[in-house]
Amino acid sequence: MEKIALITGITGQDGAILARFLLEKGYEVHGLKTYSAVPDMERLEEISKDITLHCGDMCDGASLLRVIEKIQPDEIYNLASISHVHVSFEMPEMVANVNALGTLRLLEALRIMGAQSGIRMYQASSSEMFGHAGVPQNEDTPFEPCSPYGSAKLFAYWSVRNYREAYGLHVSNGILFNHESPLRGEEFVTRKITKAVCQIEAGQREILYLGNLNARRDWGHARDYMRGAWMMLQQDIPDDYVLATGKARSVREFVEAAFDETGRKIRWQGSGLEEQGVDTQSGQILVKVDPALFRPTEIRQLLGDASKARQELGWQPEISFENLVAEMIAQDRILPFGEKKKIYAV
Ligand code: G4F
């Protein structure tokens, strides 16, 4: 019989990628969609006929229970979140409500349904929870979050573990390091870079402004990571797993890789707020630093060790960093001027 999945946060990058993955596996896919005056359905356009959306919100526990009772899913993927770390410093209470209490509300709904319902839940936990912890980071690394986003995600993480132990629920945490794709929102650094690089290539823009160029992240491809999320729920025993590539690169290196795709080499000159990225051939200044883009506290480096997922799930990333950057550039090249794109066959 075909399995039924419910995805919260289905309109985001991961939701849209996971929905496609599950449809290909023959699942009946449902999504929770919050009310919005201007619905953000762009990423789901091509599969809109194949999925069923339900109105509900992570801040409304009754709506979560109602949707779960109605569709009786086999698997729930909790991807709903306010996911921008910088924004979490501006709206910490809202972020805690959605990311922390929202997960608690979902767990309460599962508790009411009872462990015998057999529903399995995946929680989108985040490497942001590691914060200032030393690298490499794995399931045993003590968390040291340093943003309201990281703290909220940590509350959700522990709630999942607590409900698993206390009520026997089949709930698992995926501790995912940064994962990107052409569907990534333009407010995140990778997509901001690839879009700007394509605009510069097309002569539509001169300069890319960035914040902390030294920050290092372990960047993988969202398609690999959503496959890993699914693999977690296929385990008989729920558990927590890190998904990561095991390689960290700086924002500066991501910039270089993106320009490289368009045939430009970047030379860095100056330091701190005065640092600039210059085209080695033309001498044109292409990258500058904008202090407004710095965060009140910043994670210097995230670098994951996914040995457990490799050994127990048989998971490993298949898409290289170079191919990720190339795919993002290729998609942003299609329409570099911000028009609506039809790029979602990822
Ligand atoms: O792309 P980012 O905004 O991602 P960040 O903060 O690492 O968070 C992402 O990954 C987490 C997993 O670790 C998720 F939980 C979270 O939801 C999200 O998906 O920033 C990456 C790095 C940061 O260090 C930031 O300070 O890039 C640095 N950065 C430098 N200039 C910039 C910019 N980030 C953004 N967004 N914009 C800039 O102009």
mmCIF file of C-alpha atoms and ligand atoms in Angstrom:
data_model
loop_
_atom_site.group_PDB
_atom_site.id
_atom_site.type_symbol
_atom_site.label_atom_id
_atom_site.label_comp_id
_atom_site.label_asym_id
_atom_site.label_seq_id
_atom_site.Cartn_x
_atom_site.Cartn_y
_atom_site.Cartn_z
ATOM 1 C CA MET A 1 0.000 0.000 0.000
ATOM 2 C CA GLU A 2 1.200 3.495 -0.781
ATOM 3 C CA LYS A 3 2.660 5.337 2.206
ATOM 4 C CA ILE A 4 1.314 8.696 3.299
ATOM 5 C CA ALA A 5 3.660 11.535 4.228
ATOM 6 C CA LEU A 6 2.964 14.922 5.748
ATOM 7 C CA ILE A 7 5.570 17.641 5.245
ATOM 8 C CA THR A 8 5.471 20.813 7.307
ATOM 9 C CA GLY A 9 7.378 23.636 5.618
ATOM 10 C CA ILE A 10 6.632 22.131 2.212
ATOM 11 C CA THR A 11 6.957 25.493 0.431
ATOM 12 C CA GLY A 12 10.642 25.862 1.342
ATOM 13 C CA GLN A 13 13.722 24.501 -0.422
ATOM 14 C CA ASP A 14 13.846 21.247 1.544
ATOM 15 C CA GLY A 15 10.073 20.748 1.484
ATOM 16 C CA ALA A 16 9.893 21.061 -2.291
ATOM 17 C CA ILE A 17 12.852 18.702 -2.795
ATOM 18 C CA LEU A 18 11.564 16.141 -0.299
ATOM 19 C CA ALA A 19 8.046 16.247 -1.803
ATOM 20 C CA ARG A 20 9.485 15.350 -5.220
ATOM 21 C CA PHE A 21 11.648 12.613 -3.725
ATOM 22 C CA LEU A 22 8.679 11.019 -1.922
ATOM 23 C CA LEU A 23 6.397 11.283 -4.974
ATOM 24 C CA GLU A 24 9.040 9.421 -6.983
ATOM 25 C CA LYS A 25 9.031 6.750 -4.291
ATOM 26 C CA GLY A 26 5.259 6.376 -4.707
ATOM 27 C CA TYR A 27 4.160 8.207 -1.547
ATOM 28 C CA GLU A 28 0.908 10.113 -1.204
ATOM 29 C CA VAL A 29 2.289 13.523 -0.239
ATOM 30 C CA HIS A 30 0.510 16.086 1.914
ATOM 31 C CA GLY A 31 1.824 19.451 2.987
ATOM 32 C CA LEU A 32 1.011 21.824 5.799
ATOM 33 C CA LYS A 33 0.701 25.341 4.544
ATOM 34 C CA THR A 34 0.284 28.358 6.714
ATOM 35 C CA TYR A 35 -2.078 31.158 5.740
ATOM 36 C CA SER A 36 -0.393 33.854 3.724
ATOM 37 C CA ALA A 37 -1.932 36.820 1.945
ATOM 38 C CA VAL A 38 0.599 36.285 -0.842
ATOM 39 C CA PRO A 39 1.050 32.516 -1.055
ATOM 40 C CA ASP A 40 4.601 31.400 -1.797
ATOM 41 C CA MET A 41 3.945 28.445 -4.098
ATOM 42 C CA GLU A 42 6.711 28.986 -6.623
ATOM 43 C CA ARG A 43 8.790 25.964 -5.665
ATOM 44 C CA LEU A 44 5.761 23.655 -5.823
ATOM 45 C CA GLU A 45 4.315 24.839 -9.128
ATOM 46 C CA GLU A 46 5.373 21.816 -11.131
ATOM 47 C CA ILE A 47 4.044 19.254 -8.623
ATOM 48 C CA SER A 48 1.026 21.156 -7.346
ATOM 49 C CA LYS A 49 -1.398 18.640 -8.883
ATOM 50 C CA ASP A 50 0.371 15.716 -7.225
ATOM 51 C CA ILE A 51 0.306 16.939 -3.633
ATOM 52 C CA THR A 52 -2.444 17.925 -1.213
ATOM 53 C CA LEU A 53 -2.044 21.036 0.892
ATOM 54 C CA HIS A 54 -3.744 21.581 4.238
ATOM 55 C CA CYS A 55 -4.150 24.851 6.032
ATOM 56 C CA GLY A 56 -2.394 24.771 9.397
ATOM 57 C CA ASP A 57 0.265 26.515 11.391
ATOM 58 C CA MET A 58 3.052 25.548 13.770
ATOM 59 C CA CYS A 59 1.686 28.185 16.161
ATOM 60 C CA ASP A 60 -1.760 26.522 16.225
ATOM 61 C CA GLY A 61 -1.584 23.128 17.919
ATOM 62 C CA ALA A 62 -5.208 22.215 17.195
ATOM 63 C CA SER A 63 -4.676 22.711 13.476
ATOM 64 C CA LEU A 64 -1.719 20.305 13.567
ATOM 65 C CA LEU A 65 -3.728 17.632 15.372
ATOM 66 C CA ARG A 66 -6.674 18.090 13.015
ATOM 67 C CA VAL A 67 -4.534 17.615 9.908
ATOM 68 C CA ILE A 68 -2.770 14.562 11.357
ATOM 69 C CA GLU A 69 -6.080 12.965 12.386
ATOM 70 C CA LYS A 70 -7.500 13.636 8.950
ATOM 71 C CA ILE A 71 -4.736 12.218 6.797
ATOM 72 C CA GLN A 72 -3.319 9.567 9.200
ATOM 73 C CA PRO A 73 0.236 9.834 7.842
ATOM 74 C CA ASP A 74 2.840 7.087 8.111
ATOM 75 C CA GLU A 75 5.607 9.680 8.203
ATOM 76 C CA ILE A 76 5.801 13.330 9.220
ATOM 77 C CA TYR A 77 8.718 15.524 8.192
ATOM 78 C CA ASN A 78 8.875 18.645 10.342
ATOM 79 C CA LEU A 79 10.726 21.108 8.132
ATOM 80 C CA ALA A 80 8.689 24.180 9.087
ATOM 81 C CA SER A 81 10.880 26.849 10.578
ATOM 82 C CA ILE A 82 11.940 30.446 10.419
ATOM 83 C CA SER A 83 15.275 29.425 9.021
ATOM 84 C CA HIS A 84 17.297 32.608 8.632
ATOM 85 C CA VAL A 85 19.797 32.871 11.476
ATOM 86 C CA HIS A 86 20.386 36.631 11.124
ATOM 87 C CA VAL A 87 16.620 37.289 11.222
ATOM 88 C CA SER A 88 16.384 35.321 14.467
ATOM 89 C CA PHE A 89 18.302 38.101 16.211
ATOM 90 C CA GLU A 90 15.587 40.560 15.137
ATOM 91 C CA MET A 91 12.569 38.362 15.991
ATOM 92 C CA PRO A 92 13.752 35.927 18.676
ATOM 93 C CA GLU A 93 10.336 35.425 20.247
ATOM 94 C CA MET A 94 8.674 34.593 16.936
ATOM 95 C CA VAL A 95 11.515 32.193 16.089
ATOM 96 C CA ALA A 96 11.147 30.454 19.451
ATOM 97 C CA ASN A 97 7.399 30.180 18.935
ATOM 98 C CA VAL A 98 7.648 28.575 15.495
ATOM 99 C CA ASN A 99 10.888 26.595 15.729
ATOM 100 C CA ALA A 100 10.821 25.504 19.378
ATOM 101 C CA LEU A 101 7.200 25.531 20.550
ATOM 102 C CA GLY A 102 5.951 24.580 17.080
ATOM 103 C CA THR A 103 7.862 21.308 17.327
ATOM 104 C CA LEU A 104 6.522 20.783 20.832
ATOM 105 C CA ARG A 105 2.976 21.255 19.518
ATOM 106 C CA LEU A 106 3.595 18.671 16.832
ATOM 107 C CA LEU A 107 5.007 16.237 19.384
ATOM 108 C CA GLU A 108 1.975 16.780 21.604
ATOM 109 C CA ALA A 109 -0.272 15.959 18.650
ATOM 110 C CA LEU A 110 1.704 12.739 18.152
ATOM 111 C CA ARG A 111 1.454 11.972 21.843
ATOM 112 C CA ILE A 112 -2.313 12.346 21.639
ATOM 113 C CA MET A 113 -2.389 10.073 18.575
ATOM 114 C CA GLY A 114 -0.411 7.558 20.673
ATOM 115 C CA ALA A 115 2.695 5.493 19.935
ATOM 116 C CA GLN A 116 0.450 2.699 18.634
ATOM 117 C CA SER A 117 -0.525 4.931 15.706
ATOM 118 C CA GLY A 118 2.887 3.999 14.303
ATOM 119 C CA ILE A 119 3.485 7.493 12.930
ATOM 120 C CA ARG A 120 7.170 8.266 12.445
ATOM 121 C CA MET A 121 8.462 11.818 12.652
ATOM 122 C CA TYR A 122 11.612 13.479 11.353
ATOM 123 C CA GLN A 123 12.731 16.676 13.060
ATOM 124 C CA ALA A 124 14.841 19.134 11.071
ATOM 125 C CA SER A 125 17.487 19.821 13.673
ATOM 126 C CA SER A 126 20.398 21.990 12.678
ATOM 127 C CA SER A 127 24.172 22.216 12.910
ATOM 128 C CA GLU A 128 23.530 25.769 14.100
ATOM 129 C CA MET A 129 22.894 24.102 17.500
ATOM 130 C CA PHE A 130 26.654 23.409 17.757
ATOM 131 C CA GLY A 131 27.410 27.114 17.782
ATOM 132 C CA HIS A 132 30.864 27.715 19.221
ATOM 133 C CA ALA A 133 31.623 24.007 19.787
ATOM 134 C CA GLY A 134 34.928 22.690 18.456
ATOM 135 C CA VAL A 135 35.134 20.809 15.158
ATOM 136 C CA PRO A 136 34.480 18.257 13.760
ATOM 137 C CA GLN A 137 30.993 18.010 15.210
ATOM 138 C CA ASN A 138 29.057 14.776 15.583
ATOM 139 C CA GLU A 139 26.140 13.392 17.616
ATOM 140 C CA ASP A 140 28.260 13.402 20.801
ATOM 141 C CA THR A 141 29.525 16.978 20.540
ATOM 142 C CA PRO A 142 28.123 19.207 23.319
ATOM 143 C CA PHE A 143 25.929 21.953 21.872
ATOM 144 C CA GLU A 144 26.843 25.632 22.334
ATOM 145 C CA PRO A 145 24.261 27.576 20.307
ATOM 146 C CA CYS A 146 25.001 31.254 19.792
ATOM 147 C CA SER A 147 21.867 32.536 18.074
ATOM 148 C CA PRO A 148 18.159 32.617 18.989
ATOM 149 C CA TYR A 149 17.670 30.285 16.017
ATOM 150 C CA GLY A 150 20.190 27.779 17.394
ATOM 151 C CA SER A 151 18.679 27.899 20.886
ATOM 152 C CA ALA A 152 15.162 27.368 19.543
ATOM 153 C CA LYS A 153 16.314 24.421 17.434
ATOM 154 C CA LEU A 154 18.041 22.958 20.486
ATOM 155 C CA PHE A 155 14.806 23.106 22.497
ATOM 156 C CA ALA A 156 13.090 21.231 19.664
ATOM 157 C CA TYR A 157 15.932 18.700 19.493
ATOM 158 C CA TRP A 158 15.695 17.877 23.196
ATOM 159 C CA SER A 159 11.905 17.757 23.068
ATOM 160 C CA VAL A 160 12.144 15.101 20.359
ATOM 161 C CA ARG A 161 14.535 13.034 22.477
ATOM 162 C CA ASN A 162 12.364 13.479 25.542
ATOM 163 C CA TYR A 163 9.125 12.446 23.788
ATOM 164 C CA ARG A 164 10.887 9.449 22.274
ATOM 165 C CA GLU A 165 11.993 8.286 25.705
ATOM 166 C CA ALA A 166 8.898 9.244 27.674
ATOM 167 C CA TYR A 167 6.155 8.130 25.283
ATOM 168 C CA GLY A 168 7.853 5.629 22.977
ATOM 169 C CA LEU A 169 7.274 7.775 19.899
ATOM 170 C CA HIS A 170 9.195 7.001 16.702
ATOM 171 C CA VAL A 171 10.776 10.451 16.382
ATOM 172 C CA SER A 172 14.271 11.183 15.028
ATOM 173 C CA ASN A 173 16.504 14.217 14.755
ATOM 174 C CA GLY A 174 18.452 14.902 11.595
ATOM 175 C CA ILE A 175 21.260 17.300 12.551
ATOM 176 C CA LEU A 176 21.857 18.759 9.125
ATOM 177 C CA PHE A 177 24.768 20.948 8.164
ATOM 178 C CA ASN A 178 24.212 23.684 5.559
ATOM 179 C CA HIS A 179 22.566 22.308 2.456
ATOM 180 C CA GLU A 180 21.945 24.275 -0.687
ATOM 181 C CA SER A 181 20.455 23.993 -4.184
ATOM 182 C CA PRO A 182 19.095 26.256 -6.914
ATOM 183 C CA LEU A 183 15.916 26.399 -4.785
ATOM 184 C CA ARG A 184 17.739 28.071 -1.903
ATOM 185 C CA GLY A 185 16.234 31.402 -0.858
ATOM 186 C CA GLU A 186 18.188 34.448 -1.996
ATOM 187 C CA GLU A 187 18.629 35.605 1.591
ATOM 188 C CA PHE A 188 21.140 32.783 2.220
ATOM 189 C CA VAL A 189 24.733 33.429 1.311
ATOM 190 C CA THR A 190 25.247 30.735 -1.342
ATOM 191 C CA ARG A 191 22.260 31.706 -3.475
ATOM 192 C CA LYS A 192 22.946 35.392 -2.909
ATOM 193 C CA ILE A 193 26.418 34.803 -4.337
ATOM 194 C CA THR A 194 25.411 32.662 -7.338
ATOM 195 C CA LYS A 195 22.660 35.072 -8.304
ATOM 196 C CA ALA A 196 24.924 38.121 -8.043
ATOM 197 C CA VAL A 197 27.734 36.410 -9.959
ATOM 198 C CA CYS A 198 25.310 35.693 -12.828
ATOM 199 C CA GLN A 199 24.033 39.261 -12.756
ATOM 200 C CA ILE A 200 27.617 40.549 -12.919
ATOM 201 C CA GLU A 201 28.320 38.188 -15.810
ATOM 202 C CA ALA A 202 25.246 39.525 -17.626
ATOM 203 C CA GLY A 203 26.334 43.126 -17.030
ATOM 204 C CA GLN A 204 23.319 43.806 -14.830
ATOM 205 C CA ARG A 205 25.232 44.469 -11.651
ATOM 206 C CA GLU A 206 28.650 45.676 -10.581
ATOM 207 C CA ILE A 207 29.294 44.697 -6.979
ATOM 208 C CA LEU A 208 28.359 41.904 -4.579
ATOM 209 C CA TYR A 209 28.183 43.040 -0.939
ATOM 210 C CA LEU A 210 28.785 40.417 1.751
ATOM 211 C CA GLY A 211 29.263 40.191 5.518
ATOM 212 C CA ASN A 212 31.757 37.866 7.192
ATOM 213 C CA LEU A 213 33.940 36.374 4.459
ATOM 214 C CA ASN A 214 35.874 34.241 6.958
ATOM 215 C CA ALA A 215 32.900 32.174 8.185
ATOM 216 C CA ARG A 216 33.377 28.514 7.313
ATOM 217 C CA ARG A 217 30.516 26.185 6.555
ATOM 218 C CA ASP A 218 30.167 22.526 5.592
ATOM 219 C CA TRP A 219 28.068 22.950 2.444
ATOM 220 C CA GLY A 220 26.274 19.992 0.839
ATOM 221 C CA HIS A 221 23.448 19.524 -1.651
ATOM 222 C CA ALA A 222 19.873 19.569 -0.314
ATOM 223 C CA ARG A 223 18.914 16.600 -2.513
ATOM 224 C CA ASP A 224 21.447 14.397 -0.734
ATOM 225 C CA TYR A 225 20.245 15.617 2.649
ATOM 226 C CA MET A 226 16.543 15.022 2.016
ATOM 227 C CA ARG A 227 17.355 11.486 0.895
ATOM 228 C CA GLY A 228 19.135 11.103 4.246
ATOM 229 C CA ALA A 229 16.106 12.439 6.134
ATOM 230 C CA TRP A 230 13.947 9.784 4.482
ATOM 231 C CA MET A 231 16.513 7.061 5.303
ATOM 232 C CA MET A 232 16.299 7.988 8.982
ATOM 233 C CA LEU A 233 12.586 7.243 9.064
ATOM 234 C CA GLN A 234 13.078 3.848 7.404
ATOM 235 C CA GLN A 235 14.948 2.644 10.523
ATOM 236 C CA ASP A 236 13.000 0.417 12.925
ATOM 237 C CA ILE A 237 14.552 2.222 15.886
ATOM 238 C CA PRO A 238 14.419 6.023 15.941
ATOM 239 C CA ASP A 239 17.688 7.841 16.554
ATOM 240 C CA ASP A 240 19.596 11.067 15.860
ATOM 241 C CA TYR A 241 22.013 11.508 12.977
ATOM 242 C CA VAL A 242 24.404 14.155 11.677
ATOM 243 C CA LEU A 243 24.389 14.690 7.896
ATOM 244 C CA ALA A 244 27.424 16.551 6.567
ATOM 245 C CA THR A 245 30.084 16.364 3.862
ATOM 246 C CA GLY A 246 33.035 16.565 6.268
ATOM 247 C CA LYS A 247 34.593 19.497 4.385
ATOM 248 C CA ALA A 248 34.347 23.140 5.441
ATOM 249 C CA ARG A 249 34.953 26.099 3.150
ATOM 250 C CA SER A 250 34.914 29.825 3.780
ATOM 251 C CA VAL A 251 32.429 32.265 2.272
ATOM 252 C CA ARG A 252 35.452 33.681 0.418
ATOM 253 C CA GLU A 253 36.089 30.251 -1.141
ATOM 254 C CA PHE A 254 32.438 29.967 -2.193
ATOM 255 C CA VAL A 255 32.744 33.341 -3.927
ATOM 256 C CA GLU A 256 35.876 32.174 -5.757
ATOM 257 C CA ALA A 257 34.201 28.927 -6.860
ATOM 258 C CA ALA A 258 31.119 30.767 -8.135
ATOM 259 C CA PHE A 259 33.132 33.312 -10.154
ATOM 260 C CA ASP A 260 35.323 30.487 -11.429
ATOM 261 C CA GLU A 261 32.196 28.985 -13.060
ATOM 262 C CA THR A 262 31.901 32.153 -15.119
ATOM 263 C CA GLY A 263 35.585 32.159 -16.054
ATOM 264 C CA ARG A 264 36.719 34.871 -13.635
ATOM 265 C CA LYS A 265 39.505 34.559 -11.075
ATOM 266 C CA ILE A 266 39.287 36.623 -7.908
ATOM 267 C CA ARG A 267 42.199 38.233 -6.082
ATOM 268 C CA TRP A 268 41.608 39.533 -2.533
ATOM 269 C CA GLN A 269 43.071 42.826 -1.397
ATOM 270 C CA GLY A 270 42.810 44.806 1.835
ATOM 271 C CA SER A 271 41.571 43.356 5.115
ATOM 272 C CA GLY A 272 38.615 43.514 7.496
ATOM 273 C CA LEU A 273 35.876 45.886 6.383
ATOM 274 C CA GLU A 274 38.190 47.162 3.630
ATOM 275 C CA GLU A 275 38.673 43.765 2.005
ATOM 276 C CA GLN A 276 37.740 43.611 -1.663
ATOM 277 C CA GLY A 277 37.476 40.895 -4.288
ATOM 278 C CA VAL A 278 39.032 41.992 -7.562
ATOM 279 C CA ASP A 279 38.872 40.438 -11.048
ATOM 280 C CA THR A 280 42.496 39.426 -11.700
ATOM 281 C CA GLN A 281 42.223 40.202 -15.415
ATOM 282 C CA SER A 282 40.283 43.471 -15.563
ATOM 283 C CA GLY A 283 41.123 44.811 -12.102
ATOM 284 C CA GLN A 284 37.395 45.491 -11.599
ATOM 285 C CA ILE A 285 36.236 45.444 -7.955
ATOM 286 C CA LEU A 286 33.519 42.771 -7.741
ATOM 287 C CA VAL A 287 33.112 42.072 -4.008
ATOM 288 C CA LYS A 288 32.955 44.441 -1.032
ATOM 289 C CA VAL A 289 32.164 44.031 2.657
ATOM 290 C CA ASP A 290 29.064 45.569 4.219
ATOM 291 C CA PRO A 291 29.194 45.709 8.054
ATOM 292 C CA ALA A 292 25.375 45.653 8.217
ATOM 293 C CA LEU A 293 25.528 42.024 7.104
ATOM 294 C CA PHE A 294 27.496 40.907 10.183
ATOM 295 C CA ARG A 295 25.617 39.133 12.962
ATOM 296 C CA PRO A 296 25.738 40.056 16.667
ATOM 297 C CA THR A 297 27.404 36.686 17.301
ATOM 298 C CA GLU A 298 28.732 34.452 14.593
ATOM 299 C CA ILE A 299 29.735 30.811 14.298
ATOM 300 C CA ARG A 300 33.285 30.799 13.010
ATOM 301 C CA GLN A 301 33.247 27.275 11.696
ATOM 302 C CA LEU A 302 30.831 24.373 11.210
ATOM 303 C CA LEU A 303 32.270 21.069 10.102
ATOM 304 C CA GLY A 304 30.368 17.823 10.448
ATOM 305 C CA ASP A 305 31.332 14.208 10.971
ATOM 306 C CA ALA A 306 28.609 11.991 9.473
ATOM 307 C CA SER A 307 30.275 8.648 10.321
ATOM 308 C CA LYS A 308 27.216 7.405 12.196
ATOM 309 C CA ALA A 309 24.872 8.049 9.266
ATOM 310 C CA ARG A 310 27.364 6.422 6.944
ATOM 311 C CA GLN A 311 27.681 3.311 9.085
ATOM 312 C CA GLU A 312 24.099 2.874 10.272
ATOM 313 C CA LEU A 313 22.050 4.294 7.381
ATOM 314 C CA GLY A 314 24.484 3.695 4.539
ATOM 315 C CA TRP A 315 24.120 7.394 3.704
ATOM 316 C CA GLN A 316 26.749 9.483 2.039
ATOM 317 C CA PRO A 317 26.633 12.635 -0.049
ATOM 318 C CA GLU A 318 26.740 12.008 -3.805
ATOM 319 C CA ILE A 319 26.902 15.561 -5.167
ATOM 320 C CA SER A 320 30.258 17.319 -4.874
ATOM 321 C CA PHE A 321 30.743 20.931 -3.811
ATOM 322 C CA GLU A 322 31.927 21.789 -7.336
ATOM 323 C CA ASN A 323 28.806 20.275 -8.895
ATOM 324 C CA LEU A 324 26.588 22.069 -6.383
ATOM 325 C CA VAL A 325 28.093 25.437 -7.303
ATOM 326 C CA ALA A 326 27.936 24.622 -11.021
ATOM 327 C CA GLU A 327 24.253 23.641 -10.771
ATOM 328 C CA MET A 328 23.356 26.811 -8.884
ATOM 329 C CA ILE A 329 25.219 29.007 -11.372
ATOM 330 C CA ALA A 330 23.645 27.197 -14.330
ATOM 331 C CA GLN A 331 20.155 27.825 -12.964
ATOM 332 C CA ASP A 332 20.793 31.460 -12.037
ATOM 333 C CA ARG A 333 22.206 32.048 -15.487
ATOM 334 C CA ILE A 334 18.912 31.147 -17.132
ATOM 335 C CA LEU A 335 17.235 34.297 -15.882
ATOM 336 C CA PRO A 336 19.700 36.474 -14.005
ATOM 337 C CA PHE A 337 17.414 39.475 -13.685
ATOM 338 C CA GLY A 338 15.081 38.210 -11.003
ATOM 339 C CA GLU A 339 12.224 37.139 -13.271
ATOM 340 C CA LYS A 340 10.060 34.255 -12.219
ATOM 341 C CA LYS A 341 11.890 31.066 -12.960
ATOM 342 C CA LYS A 342 10.787 27.631 -14.076
ATOM 343 C CA ILE A 343 13.778 25.853 -12.641
ATOM 344 C CA TYR A 344 12.326 23.457 -10.211
ATOM 345 C CA ALA A 345 13.066 20.127 -11.792
ATOM 346 C CA VAL A 346 15.944 19.645 -9.367
HETATM 347 O O1 G4F B 1 23.769 31.173 4.269
HETATM 348 P P1 G4F B 1 23.677 31.595 5.676
HETATM 349 O O2 G4F B 1 22.695 32.660 6.002
HETATM 350 O O3 G4F B 1 23.430 30.272 6.525
HETATM 351 P P2 G4F B 1 23.590 29.923 8.074
HETATM 352 O O4 G4F B 1 23.495 31.104 8.936
HETATM 353 O O5 G4F B 1 24.823 29.097 8.233
HETATM 354 O O6 G4F B 1 22.303 29.036 8.350
HETATM 355 C C1 G4F B 1 21.862 28.044 7.449
HETATM 356 O O7 G4F B 1 22.411 26.794 7.797
HETATM 357 C C2 G4F B 1 21.993 26.279 9.086
HETATM 358 C C3 G4F B 1 22.659 24.927 9.274
HETATM 359 O O8 G4F B 1 23.893 25.122 9.874
HETATM 360 C C4 G4F B 1 20.477 26.167 9.106
HETATM 361 F F1 G4F B 1 20.081 25.669 10.288
HETATM 362 C C5 G4F B 1 19.869 27.516 8.854
HETATM 363 O O9 G4F B 1 18.449 27.420 8.831
HETATM 364 C C6 G4F B 1 20.344 28.015 7.500
HETATM 365 O O10 G4F B 1 19.846 27.139 6.515
HETATM 366 O O11 G4F B 1 25.100 32.100 6.189
HETATM 367 C C7 G4F B 1 26.258 31.318 6.066
HETATM 368 C C8 G4F B 1 27.465 32.136 6.520
HETATM 369 C C9 G4F B 1 27.247 32.829 7.855
HETATM 370 O O12 G4F B 1 28.404 32.684 8.616
HETATM 371 C C10 G4F B 1 27.057 34.308 7.490
HETATM 372 O O13 G4F B 1 27.492 35.220 8.478
HETATM 373 O O14 G4F B 1 27.656 33.181 5.570
HETATM 374 C C11 G4F B 1 27.937 34.395 6.271
HETATM 375 N N1 G4F B 1 27.615 35.525 5.408
HETATM 376 C C12 G4F B 1 28.514 36.431 4.931
HETATM 377 N N2 G4F B 1 27.888 37.348 4.182
HETATM 378 C C13 G4F B 1 26.398 35.855 4.941
HETATM 379 C C14 G4F B 1 26.577 37.001 4.173
HETATM 380 N N3 G4F B 1 25.185 35.271 5.122
HETATM 381 C C15 G4F B 1 24.120 35.838 4.483
HETATM 382 N N4 G4F B 1 22.915 35.254 4.632
HETATM 383 N N5 G4F B 1 24.248 36.998 3.730
HETATM 384 C C16 G4F B 1 25.456 37.616 3.539
HETATM 385 O O15 G4F B 1 25.544 38.628 2.848
#
